[in-house]
Amino acid sequence: MDSPHGAAVKADDFGLKGPRGWVFRNIGIDAAPGSLIAVEGPSGSGRTCLLLALTGRMKPTAGHAEVGGHRLPRKMAAVRRIAALGPVSGVNDLDQALTVAEQLREGALLQRRYEGPVRALLRPRGERRTSTAARIEEALAVAGLDLATLPKGPRTSVRDLERLESVRLSVAIALLGDPRLLALDDLDLKLSDAERAEAWTLLRAIAARGTTVFAVCSEAPEDIPVVRTGAPAKPAEPAPSEAEADPKPDTKPEPDTKPDPEPDTTADPKPDTTPDPKPDTKPDTTTKGTDDALAEARRA
């Protein structure tokens, strides 16, 4: 497996808007080939959809991006040929019913059939098998997955893998196509601190080989550049100046001379009506927009 030349990734005001609102927006990226970039943001802020858009799997609707010299969204097919997905839940999940060896063979077969050169399909069967075995072995070495350490070796069921082992297997399958860009979702999900350190060490090694890597995470190491999704927090309203603040307490004592029931009745309805609609509507809009975009990507 040759070390690929990584893809430069640039984006300006990049965004995706679905039927229920923005999935992500205002994304700016300037990553050189062989960079390792972390993607952070609250759940439902479009982190996964950003990965799918940058790898040509989801069509953006605002701004522009360029991956390996291919402009999005016009050259989505070209971007898909040079970009690969590591683990992305709901998009390319590992088949829990297969063994590790079967999952690797399936990944190699799909890569050769749909992404590999046509001439590879015309080679003798024995030569194809030898070549596939060599590619799988090298991909496993780069991903740091030693099949001999698994409970049943290559015959270990995918469902019996530890979380970090599953990540390494997904990465190995993605590397079979020599991608110039590798994207991973939820890298540090369900990993201990020691396992997180191992996962980031793996991605640093892949980036050092020349592949550009984007990884969604909850918190990136300090030395890794970060792209953040989610609308920026609204600026706090400016505090009233002393001139504006003074009259308010001066005018309130005047209605104090009135009977007590009047201020009590005007104050009651306000806390009853204002809090309810806000928490009910905002989270649903963001989550539904992301869900719609993911469903569209899976259909594609």
mmCIF file of C-alpha atoms in Angstrom, residues 1 100-109 129-143 145 147 169 172-173 175-176:
data_model
loop_
_atom_site.group_PDB
_atom_site.id
_atom_site.type_symbol
_atom_site.label_atom_id
_atom_site.label_comp_id
_atom_site.label_asym_id
_atom_site.label_seq_id
_atom_site.Cartn_x
_atom_site.Cartn_y
_atom_site.Cartn_z
ATOM 1 C CA MET A 1 0.000 0.000 0.000
ATOM 2 C CA VAL A 100 -13.344 -10.054 11.322
ATOM 3 C CA ALA A 101 -11.861 -11.938 8.348
ATOM 4 C CA GLU A 102 -15.207 -11.900 6.507
ATOM 5 C CA GLN A 103 -15.644 -8.179 7.150
ATOM 6 C CA LEU A 104 -12.194 -7.470 5.734
ATOM 7 C CA ARG A 105 -12.774 -9.600 2.632
ATOM 8 C CA GLU A 106 -16.112 -7.902 2.034
ATOM 9 C CA GLY A 107 -14.506 -4.473 2.357
ATOM 10 C CA ALA A 108 -11.741 -5.428 -0.077
ATOM 11 C CA LEU A 109 -14.259 -6.850 -2.564
ATOM 12 C CA ARG A 129 -6.303 -13.114 -4.113
ATOM 13 C CA THR A 130 -2.624 -12.573 -3.416
ATOM 14 C CA SER A 131 -2.921 -8.849 -3.993
ATOM 15 C CA THR A 132 -6.017 -8.586 -1.768
ATOM 16 C CA ALA A 133 -4.349 -10.505 1.056
ATOM 17 C CA ALA A 134 -1.309 -8.234 0.899
ATOM 18 C CA ARG A 135 -3.447 -5.089 0.985
ATOM 19 C CA ILE A 136 -5.451 -6.358 3.941
ATOM 20 C CA GLU A 137 -2.304 -7.242 5.849
ATOM 21 C CA GLU A 138 -0.781 -3.822 5.301
ATOM 22 C CA ALA A 139 -4.004 -1.990 6.152
ATOM 23 C CA LEU A 140 -4.230 -3.918 9.418
ATOM 24 C CA ALA A 141 -0.634 -3.018 10.222
ATOM 25 C CA VAL A 142 -1.292 0.689 9.655
ATOM 26 C CA ALA A 143 -4.513 0.514 11.718
ATOM 27 C CA LEU A 145 -4.989 -4.306 14.625
ATOM 28 C CA LEU A 147 -5.620 -10.422 14.461
ATOM 29 C CA LEU A 169 -11.057 -2.522 12.006
ATOM 30 C CA ALA A 172 -8.261 -0.718 8.183
ATOM 31 C CA ILE A 173 -11.208 -1.237 5.804
ATOM 32 C CA LEU A 175 -7.423 2.354 4.192
ATOM 33 C CA LEU A 176 -7.831 -0.452 1.649
#
